PDB file of C-alpha atoms in Angstrom:
ATOM      1  CA  MET A  23    -136.969  -8.400  53.813  1.00  0.00           C
ATOM      2  CA  ILE A  24    -138.632  -6.390  56.393  1.00  0.00           C
ATOM      3  CA  TYR A  25    -136.772  -3.224  55.864  1.00  0.00           C
ATOM      4  CA  TRP A  26    -137.481  -3.419  52.058  1.00  0.00           C
ATOM      5  CA  PHE A  27    -141.421  -3.199  52.919  1.00  0.00           C
ATOM      6  CA  ILE A  28    -140.544   0.437  55.733  1.00  0.00           C
ATOM      7  CA  ILE A  29    -138.127   1.400  52.865  1.00  0.00           C
ATOM      8  CA  VAL A  30    -141.168   1.086  50.199  1.00  0.00           C
ATOM      9  CA  VAL A  31    -144.456   2.556  52.753  1.00  0.00           C
ATOM     10  CA  VAL A  32    -141.986   5.712  53.796  1.00  0.00           C
ATOM     11  CA  ILE A  33    -141.595   6.335  50.190  1.00  0.00           C
ATOM     12  CA  SER A  34    -144.820   5.958  49.644  1.00  0.00           C
ATOM     13  CA  ILE A  35    -145.830   8.762  52.487  1.00  0.00           C
ATOM     14  CA  VAL A  36    -143.192  10.924  51.252  1.00  0.00           C
ATOM     15  CA  LEU A  37    -145.037  10.847  47.366  1.00  0.00           C
ATOM     16  CA  VAL A  38    -148.713  11.578  48.474  1.00  0.00           C
ATOM     17  CA  PHE A  39    -147.541  14.287  50.714  1.00  0.00           C
ATOM     18  CA  ASN A  40    -145.451  15.887  48.515  1.00  0.00           C
ATOM     19  CA  LEU A  41    -148.518  15.369  46.076  1.00  0.00           C
ATOM     20  CA  ASP A  42    -151.133  16.698  48.729  1.00  0.00           C
ATOM     21  CA  LYS A  43    -148.440  19.769  48.425  1.00  0.00           C
ATOM     22  CA  LEU A  44    -148.650  20.226  44.655  1.00  0.00           C
ATOM     23  CA  ARG A  45    -152.659  19.519  44.739  1.00  0.00           C
ATOM     24  CA  ARG A  46    -153.236  22.979  46.873  1.00  0.00           C
ATOM     25  CA  LYS A  47    -150.218  24.907  45.401  1.00  0.00           C
ATOM     26  CA  THR A  48    -152.097  24.366  41.929  1.00  0.00           C
ATOM     27  CA  THR A  49    -155.499  24.741  42.918  1.00  0.00           C
ATOM     28  CA  LEU A  50    -154.525  28.108  44.713  1.00  0.00           C
ATOM     29  CA  GLU A  51    -152.517  28.958  41.338  1.00  0.00           C
ATOM     30  CA  LEU A  52    -155.847  28.027  39.335  1.00  0.00           C
ATOM     31  CA  ARG A  53    -157.973  29.537  41.667  1.00  0.00           C
ATOM     32  CA  LYS A  54    -155.825  33.279  41.196  1.00  0.00           C
ATOM     33  CA  ILE A  55    -156.363  33.050  37.464  1.00  0.00           C
ATOM     34  CA  LEU A  56    -159.755  32.418  37.722  1.00  0.00           C
ATOM     35  CA  TYR A  57    -161.189  34.714  40.351  1.00  0.00           C
ATOM     36  CA  LEU A  58    -158.271  37.304  40.212  1.00  0.00           C
ATOM     37  CA  ASP A  59    -157.202  37.339  37.121  1.00  0.00           C
ATOM     38  CA  HIS A  60    -161.005  36.333  35.771  1.00  0.00           C
ATOM     39  CA  ASN A  61    -159.061  34.632  32.810  1.00  0.00           C
ATOM     40  CA  VAL A  62    -161.814  31.738  31.998  1.00  0.00           C
ATOM     41  CA  ALA A  63    -159.725  30.913  28.662  1.00  0.00           C
ATOM     42  CA  LEU A  64    -156.531  30.222  30.429  1.00  0.00           C
ATOM     43  CA  TYR A  65    -158.014  28.321  33.335  1.00  0.00           C
ATOM     44  CA  ILE A  66    -160.085  26.088  31.092  1.00  0.00           C
ATOM     45  CA  SER A  67    -156.826  25.889  28.946  1.00  0.00           C
ATOM     46  CA  LEU A  68    -154.842  24.633  31.569  1.00  0.00           C
ATOM     47  CA  LEU A  69    -157.767  22.325  33.310  1.00  0.00           C
ATOM     48  CA  ASN A  70    -157.448  20.445  29.622  1.00  0.00           C
ATOM     49  CA  ASN A  71    -153.617  20.216  29.698  1.00  0.00           C
ATOM     50  CA  LYS A  72    -153.227  16.243  30.412  1.00  0.00           C
ATOM     51  CA  ARG A  73    -150.753  16.395  33.157  1.00  0.00           C
ATOM     52  CA  LEU A  74    -152.797  17.849  35.540  1.00  0.00           C
ATOM     53  CA  ARG A  75    -154.412  14.276  35.521  1.00  0.00           C
ATOM     54  CA  LEU A  76    -151.348  13.109  37.460  1.00  0.00           C
ATOM     55  CA  ILE A  77    -152.576  15.131  40.574  1.00  0.00           C
ATOM     56  CA  TYR A  78    -156.678  15.990  40.281  1.00  0.00           C
ATOM     57  CA  THR A  79    -158.661  13.193  39.343  1.00  0.00           C
ATOM     58  CA  ASN A  80    -161.198  13.702  36.673  1.00  0.00           C
ATOM     59  CA  ALA A  81    -163.852  14.269  38.375  1.00  0.00           C
ATOM     60  CA  THR A  82    -162.325  16.678  40.467  1.00  0.00           C
ATOM     61  CA  ILE A  83    -161.178  18.806  37.382  1.00  0.00           C
ATOM     62  CA  GLU A  84    -164.893  18.806  36.212  1.00  0.00           C
ATOM     63  CA  ILE A  85    -165.711  19.977  39.028  1.00  0.00           C
ATOM     64  CA  LEU A  86    -163.273  23.144  38.815  1.00  0.00           C
ATOM     65  CA  LYS A  87    -164.244  23.514  35.472  1.00  0.00           C
ATOM     66  CA  LEU A  88    -168.018  23.790  36.766  1.00  0.00           C
ATOM     67  CA  ASP A  89    -166.375  26.639  38.686  1.00  0.00           C
ATOM     68  CA  ALA A  90    -165.868  28.583  35.458  1.00  0.00           C
ATOM     69  CA  TRP A  91    -169.564  28.185  33.903  1.00  0.00           C
ATOM     70  CA  ILE A  92    -171.084  29.213  37.176  1.00  0.00           C
ATOM     71  CA  PHE A  93    -168.375  32.332  36.965  1.00  0.00           C
ATOM     72  CA  GLN A  94    -169.656  33.131  33.699  1.00  0.00           C
ATOM     73  CA  ASN A  95    -173.099  33.004  34.822  1.00  0.00           C
ATOM     74  CA  ASP A  96    -172.795  29.872  31.287  1.00  0.00           C
ATOM     75  CA  ASP A  97    -175.756  28.008  32.294  1.00  0.00           C
ATOM     76  CA  ASN A  98    -175.441  25.431  29.501  1.00  0.00           C
ATOM     77  CA  LYS A  99    -172.031  24.602  30.599  1.00  0.00           C
ATOM     78  CA  ILE A 100    -173.432  24.515  34.305  1.00  0.00           C
ATOM     79  CA  GLU A 101    -175.935  21.727  33.584  1.00  0.00           C
ATOM     80  CA  GLU A 102    -173.474  20.190  31.471  1.00  0.00           C
ATOM     81  CA  SER A 103    -171.524  19.486  34.058  1.00  0.00           C
ATOM     82  CA  PHE A 104    -173.817  18.751  36.687  1.00  0.00           C
ATOM     83  CA  GLU A 105    -174.602  15.799  33.737  1.00  0.00           C
ATOM     84  CA  ASN A 106    -171.127  14.903  33.290  1.00  0.00           C
ATOM     85  CA  LEU A 107    -170.277  14.724  36.771  1.00  0.00           C
ATOM     86  CA  SER A 108    -173.755  12.269  37.745  1.00  0.00           C
ATOM     87  CA  HIS A 109    -171.706   9.649  35.919  1.00  0.00           C
ATOM     88  CA  PHE A 110    -168.279   9.871  38.007  1.00  0.00           C
ATOM     89  CA  HIS A 111    -168.264   7.637  40.735  1.00  0.00           C
ATOM     90  CA  LEU A 112    -167.821  10.655  43.516  1.00  0.00           C
ATOM     91  CA  THR A 113    -166.388  10.784  47.108  1.00  0.00           C
ATOM     92  CA  LYS A 114    -168.884  11.988  49.545  1.00  0.00           C
ATOM     93  CA  ASN A 115    -166.842  14.977  49.993  1.00  0.00           C
ATOM     94  CA  GLN A 116    -167.238  15.603  46.179  1.00  0.00           C
ATOM     95  CA  LYS A 117    -170.657  15.036  46.340  1.00  0.00           C
ATOM     96  CA  ILE A 118    -170.725  17.660  49.415  1.00  0.00           C
ATOM     97  CA  ASP A 119    -168.912  20.085  47.446  1.00  0.00           C
ATOM     98  CA  ILE A 120    -171.044  19.435  44.507  1.00  0.00           C
ATOM     99  CA  ALA A 121    -174.739  19.715  46.176  1.00  0.00           C
ATOM    100  CA  THR A 122    -173.374  23.354  47.259  1.00  0.00           C
ATOM    101  CA  ARG A 123    -172.606  24.418  44.306  1.00  0.00           C
ATOM    102  CA  LYS A 124    -175.953  23.367  43.377  1.00  0.00           C
ATOM    103  CA  ILE A 125    -178.167  25.259  46.028  1.00  0.00           C
ATOM    104  CA  SER A 126    -175.785  28.277  45.124  1.00  0.00           C
ATOM    105  CA  TYR A 127    -176.882  28.135  41.299  1.00  0.00           C
ATOM    106  CA  TYR A 128    -180.501  26.887  41.952  1.00  0.00           C
ATOM    107  CA  CYS A 129    -181.032  29.822  44.020  1.00  0.00           C
ATOM    108  CA  SER A 130    -180.006  32.317  41.458  1.00  0.00           C
ATOM    109  CA  ILE A 131    -182.218  31.271  39.081  1.00  0.00           C
ATOM    110  CA  ASN A 132    -184.984  30.771  41.324  1.00  0.00           C
ATOM    111  CA  ASP A 133    -185.136  27.480  40.359  1.00  0.00           C
ATOM    112  CA  LYS A 134    -187.051  25.492  43.739  1.00  0.00           C
ATOM    113  CA  ASP A 135    -187.466  22.417  42.873  1.00  0.00           C
ATOM    114  CA  ASN A 136    -183.543  21.635  42.427  1.00  0.00           C
ATOM    115  CA  ALA A 137    -182.278  24.056  44.837  1.00  0.00           C
ATOM    116  CA  LEU A 138    -184.464  21.622  47.539  1.00  0.00           C
ATOM    117  CA  GLU A 139    -183.561  18.673  46.334  1.00  0.00           C
ATOM    118  CA  ALA A 140    -179.633  20.005  46.740  1.00  0.00           C
ATOM    119  CA  LEU A 141    -180.629  21.198  50.145  1.00  0.00           C
ATOM    120  CA  GLU A 142    -181.672  17.248  50.763  1.00  0.00           C
ATOM    121  CA  ASP A 143    -178.558  15.882  49.513  1.00  0.00           C
ATOM    122  CA  ILE A 144    -176.896  18.362  52.204  1.00  0.00           C
ATOM    123  CA  LYS A 145    -178.484  17.049  54.969  1.00  0.00           C
ATOM    124  CA  LYS A 146    -178.756  13.483  54.065  1.00  0.00           C
ATOM    125  CA  LEU A 147    -173.984  13.210  53.113  1.00  0.00           C
ATOM    126  CA  THR A 148    -173.808  15.464  56.214  1.00  0.00           C
ATOM    127  CA  GLN A 149    -176.085  13.224  58.758  1.00  0.00           C
ATOM    128  CA  ASN A 150    -174.356  12.694  61.813  1.00  0.00           C
ATOM    129  CA  LYS A 151    -171.941  14.971  61.245  1.00  0.00           C
ATOM    130  CA  LYS A 152    -171.249  17.739  63.398  1.00  0.00           C
ATOM    131  CA  LYS A 153    -168.265  19.427  61.760  1.00  0.00           C
ATOM    132  CA  LEU A 154    -170.351  19.875  58.755  1.00  0.00           C
ATOM    133  CA  HIS A 155    -173.087  21.922  60.758  1.00  0.00           C
ATOM    134  CA  ASN A 156    -172.519  24.820  59.362  1.00  0.00           C
ATOM    135  CA  LEU A 157    -172.714  24.102  56.377  1.00  0.00           C
ATOM    136  CA  VAL A 158    -176.415  22.745  56.450  1.00  0.00           C
ATOM    137  CA  GLU A 159    -176.584  25.966  57.984  1.00  0.00           C
ATOM    138  CA  GLU A 160    -175.950  28.463  55.560  1.00  0.00           C
ATOM    139  CA  SER A 161    -176.986  26.180  52.770  1.00  0.00           C
ATOM    140  CA  SER A 162    -180.672  26.402  54.729  1.00  0.00           C
ATOM    141  CA  LEU A 163    -179.974  29.919  55.227  1.00  0.00           C
ATOM    142  CA  ILE A 164    -179.567  30.922  51.548  1.00  0.00           C
ATOM    143  CA  VAL A 165    -182.998  28.706  50.529  1.00  0.00           C
ATOM    144  CA  ASP A 166    -185.211  30.832  52.913  1.00  0.00           C
ATOM    145  CA  ILE A 167    -183.567  33.825  51.546  1.00  0.00           C
ATOM    146  CA  TYR A 168    -183.408  33.390  48.137  1.00  0.00           C
ATOM    147  CA  ILE A 169    -186.228  30.146  47.485  1.00  0.00           C
ATOM    148  CA  HIS A 170    -188.786  30.821  50.063  1.00  0.00           C
ATOM    149  CA  HIS A 171    -188.344  34.580  50.682  1.00  0.00           C
ATOM    150  CA  ASP A 172    -188.031  34.072  54.730  1.00  0.00           C
ATOM    151  CA  ILE A 173    -188.396  37.233  56.318  1.00  0.00           C
ATOM    152  CA  SER A 174    -187.985  36.253  59.219  1.00  0.00           C
ATOM    153  CA  ARG A 175    -184.357  35.129  58.700  1.00  0.00           C
ATOM    154  CA  LYS A 176    -183.975  38.576  59.296  1.00  0.00           C
ATOM    155  CA  ASP A 177    -182.918  37.655  63.021  1.00  0.00           C
ATOM    156  CA  ASP A 178    -179.775  35.487  62.008  1.00  0.00           C
ATOM    157  CA  LEU A 179    -178.322  37.687  59.106  1.00  0.00           C
ATOM    158  CA  LEU A 180    -178.016  40.460  61.875  1.00  0.00           C
ATOM    159  CA  ILE A 181    -176.823  38.102  65.088  1.00  0.00           C
ATOM    160  CA  MET A 182    -174.334  37.044  61.915  1.00  0.00           C
ATOM    161  CA  GLU A 183    -173.754  40.611  60.179  1.00  0.00           C
ATOM    162  CA  LYS A 184    -172.518  41.563  64.104  1.00  0.00           C
ATOM    163  CA  GLU A 185    -170.427  38.764  64.824  1.00  0.00           C
ATOM    164  CA  ASP A 186    -168.313  37.608  62.195  1.00  0.00           C
ATOM    165  CA  GLN A 187    -165.145  39.354  61.597  1.00  0.00           C
ATOM    166  CA  ASP A 188    -164.329  38.393  58.240  1.00  0.00           C
ATOM    167  CA  LYS A 189    -164.769  41.619  56.020  1.00  0.00           C
ATOM    168  CA  ASN A 190    -166.493  39.529  53.189  1.00  0.00           C
ATOM    169  CA  ARG A 191    -168.600  37.348  54.573  1.00  0.00           C
ATOM    170  CA  LYS A 192    -169.868  40.474  56.567  1.00  0.00           C
ATOM    171  CA  GLY A 193    -170.449  42.087  53.114  1.00  0.00           C
ATOM    172  CA  LEU A 194    -172.431  39.152  51.945  1.00  0.00           C
ATOM    173  CA  THR A 195    -174.289  39.213  55.058  1.00  0.00           C
ATOM    174  CA  ASN A 196    -175.458  42.401  54.223  1.00  0.00           C
ATOM    175  CA  PHE A 197    -175.992  41.973  50.393  1.00  0.00           C
ATOM    176  CA  ARG A 198    -178.683  39.187  51.974  1.00  0.00           C
ATOM    177  CA  LEU A 199    -180.325  41.468  54.362  1.00  0.00           C
ATOM    178  CA  ALA A 200    -180.610  43.764  51.337  1.00  0.00           C
ATOM    179  CA  LYS A 201    -182.521  41.432  49.438  1.00  0.00           C
ATOM    180  CA  LEU A 202    -185.079  40.681  52.175  1.00  0.00           C
ATOM    181  CA  GLU A 203    -185.831  44.276  52.631  1.00  0.00           C
ATOM    182  CA  TYR A 204    -186.405  43.762  49.050  1.00  0.00           C
ATOM    183  CA  TYR A 205    -188.867  41.660  49.168  1.00  0.00           C
ATOM    184  CA  GLN A 206    -190.701  43.780  51.760  1.00  0.00           C
ATOM    185  CA  ASN A 207    -189.944  47.289  49.255  1.00  0.00           C
ATOM    186  CA  LYS A 208    -188.297  49.067  52.009  1.00  0.00           C
ATOM    187  CA  ASN A 209    -186.343  51.200  50.063  1.00  0.00           C
ATOM    188  CA  ASN A 210    -184.870  53.083  52.702  1.00  0.00           C
ATOM    189  CA  GLU A 211    -183.263  50.022  54.550  1.00  0.00           C
ATOM    190  CA  VAL A 212    -182.151  49.418  51.409  1.00  0.00           C
ATOM    191  CA  ASP A 213    -179.913  51.661  50.442  1.00  0.00           C
ATOM    192  CA  TYR A 214    -178.268  50.811  54.181  1.00  0.00           C
ATOM    193  CA  TYR A 215    -177.354  47.197  53.993  1.00  0.00           C
ATOM    194  CA  LEU A 216    -175.985  47.709  49.887  1.00  0.00           C
ATOM    195  CA  LYS A 217    -173.685  50.204  51.240  1.00  0.00           C
ATOM    196  CA  ARG A 218    -172.603  48.607  54.149  1.00  0.00           C
ATOM    197  CA  ALA A 219    -172.025  45.677  51.873  1.00  0.00           C
ATOM    198  CA  ILE A 220    -169.852  47.692  49.348  1.00  0.00           C
ATOM    199  CA  VAL A 221    -168.063  48.691  52.456  1.00  0.00           C
ATOM    200  CA  PHE A 222    -167.106  45.346  53.228  1.00  0.00           C
ATOM    201  CA  LEU A 223    -166.951  42.870  50.259  1.00  0.00           C
ATOM    202  CA  GLN A 224    -163.713  41.835  49.206  1.00  0.00           C
ATOM    203  CA  ASP A 225    -164.689  40.180  46.379  1.00  0.00           C
ATOM    204  CA  GLU A 226    -164.741  41.590  43.297  1.00  0.00           C
ATOM    205  CA  LYS A 227    -167.716  40.135  42.061  1.00  0.00           C
ATOM    206  CA  TRP A 228    -169.411  40.378  44.523  1.00  0.00           C
ATOM    207  CA  LEU A 229    -168.648  43.579  44.643  1.00  0.00           C
ATOM    208  CA  GLU A 230    -169.774  44.943  41.558  1.00  0.00           C
ATOM    209  CA  ILE A 231    -173.097  43.483  42.002  1.00  0.00           C
ATOM    210  CA  ALA A 232    -174.101  45.278  45.332  1.00  0.00           C
ATOM    211  CA  LYS A 233    -173.314  48.511  43.211  1.00  0.00           C
ATOM    212  CA  GLN A 234    -175.065  47.905  40.124  1.00  0.00           C
ATOM    213  CA  CYS A 235    -177.797  46.568  42.658  1.00  0.00           C
ATOM    214  CA  SER A 236    -177.301  50.000  44.633  1.00  0.00           C
ATOM    215  CA  ASP A 237    -178.161  52.174  41.441  1.00  0.00           C
ATOM    216  CA  ASN A 238    -181.549  49.212  40.530  1.00  0.00           C
ATOM    217  CA  HIS A 239    -182.891  47.806  43.461  1.00  0.00           C
ATOM    218  CA  SER A 240    -184.584  45.466  40.883  1.00  0.00           C
ATOM    219  CA  LEU A 241    -181.247  43.417  40.474  1.00  0.00           C
ATOM    220  CA  LEU A 242    -181.914  41.985  44.072  1.00  0.00           C
ATOM    221  CA  ALA A 243    -184.404  39.980  42.449  1.00  0.00           C
ATOM    222  CA  LYS A 244    -182.056  38.332  40.303  1.00  0.00           C
ATOM    223  CA  TYR A 245    -179.143  38.224  42.727  1.00  0.00           C
TER     224      TYR A 245
END
């Protein structure tokens, strides 16, 4: 009898491993369709395919759909997704994923109350988790820049810009430095940091935003 138990356990482990491998591969393909091909229609169509429910929970599929609505800047769909997700039984990691998306979204539309609420959610969800300390720091930084327009965070950004080896993150840091300079009406500094952002940014969407802001500084208030 013990042998059958061992066999069942081994088979279960193999199935879980292969399912996890398939899930990671599918997620990478979906991200390529959305962020590289910009094919939102195909992305949503695939997420609506019932077969995907064999590897993703309904909550995960809704989070993936939320990414598409954020990519499209579809405010109505974004709010609808947040509402839908509030009715799911979520894991702690899923709650963190949603809270980080809320911070990015609500900061982008200058919704102070919801942005601060999302930041508090992240702090509570990551309490006593040292591995997620950087997530709290990054979230606080975004709120300080986009909501509070906190000029004192410039020094933190300069340190990050100097130390970060990732080109895209370095580009985003320069873009945020440009925002802080914009709040102080320092046009020469805005130009300087936007030029650096354009050099480093790898993400096509942010690269295009940086170029638009370079032509029209007032767009920095929006982005």
